[in-house]
Structures are given as C-alpha cells and as structure tokens.
C-alpha cells in the first residue's frame, strides 16, 4: 500500500461513488497540516533529543 496524491484519491472516491468534495477537503487539510506542523514539530523533537 502506498499513499496516493489528491488526484488519485479523488478518482478513487468517484469510482467508489463517495463524496469527492469531502475527500478533496480532507486531503487539502492533511496537506496544510503537514506543511505547517512539520517544522515546529521537528524543532520540538530536535530540542528534546539533541
């Protein structure tokens, strides 16, 4: 199993007759969370383990 991108997950949602809008919104939320939390979490982890 490999994670897919937003496009692949939306196409899969459409094929499974699921809410493409919901899948897109959740994937964009996941993208923003990773972008904005990765650096602060790494700095916190690095400070505690350095």
Coordinates of C-alpha atoms in Angstrom, one line a residue:
X1 CA 0.0 0.0 0.0
X2 CA 1.3 3.4 -1.0
X3 CA -0.3 6.7 -0.2
X4 CA -1.8 8.5 -3.2
X5 CA -2.0 12.1 -4.2
X6 CA -5.1 14.2 -4.2
X7 CA -5.9 13.4 -7.8
X8 CA -5.6 9.7 -7.3
X9 CA -7.7 9.7 -4.1
X10 CA -10.4 11.8 -5.8
X11 CA -10.6 9.5 -8.8
X12 CA -10.8 6.5 -6.4
X13 CA -13.6 8.3 -4.4
X14 CA -15.5 8.9 -7.7
X15 CA -15.1 5.3 -8.7
X16 CA -16.4 4.2 -5.3
X17 CA -19.3 6.7 -5.6
X18 CA -18.1 8.6 -2.5
X19 CA -18.1 12.3 -1.8
X20 CA -15.3 13.7 -4.0
X21 CA -15.7 17.2 -2.3
X22 CA -15.2 15.7 1.1
X23 CA -12.2 13.6 0.0
X24 CA -10.7 16.7 -1.6
X25 CA -11.3 18.9 1.5
X26 CA -9.7 16.3 3.8
X27 CA -6.7 15.8 1.6
X28 CA -6.1 19.6 1.4
X29 CA -6.5 19.8 5.2
X30 CA -3.9 17.0 5.5
X31 CA -1.5 18.8 3.1
X32 CA -1.8 22.1 5.1
X33 CA -1.3 20.3 8.4
X34 CA 1.8 18.6 7.2
X35 CA 3.2 21.9 5.7
X36 CA 2.5 24.0 8.8
X37 CA 3.3 21.5 11.6
X38 CA 6.3 19.6 10.2
X39 CA 8.9 22.3 11.0
X40 CA 7.6 23.2 14.6
X41 CA 7.3 19.5 15.5
X42 CA 10.8 18.8 14.2
X43 CA 12.3 21.7 16.1
X44 CA 10.5 20.5 19.3
X45 CA 11.6 16.9 18.8
X46 CA 15.2 18.0 17.9
X47 CA 15.4 20.2 21.1
X48 CA 14.3 17.3 23.3
X49 CA 16.6 14.7 21.7
X50 CA 19.7 16.8 21.0

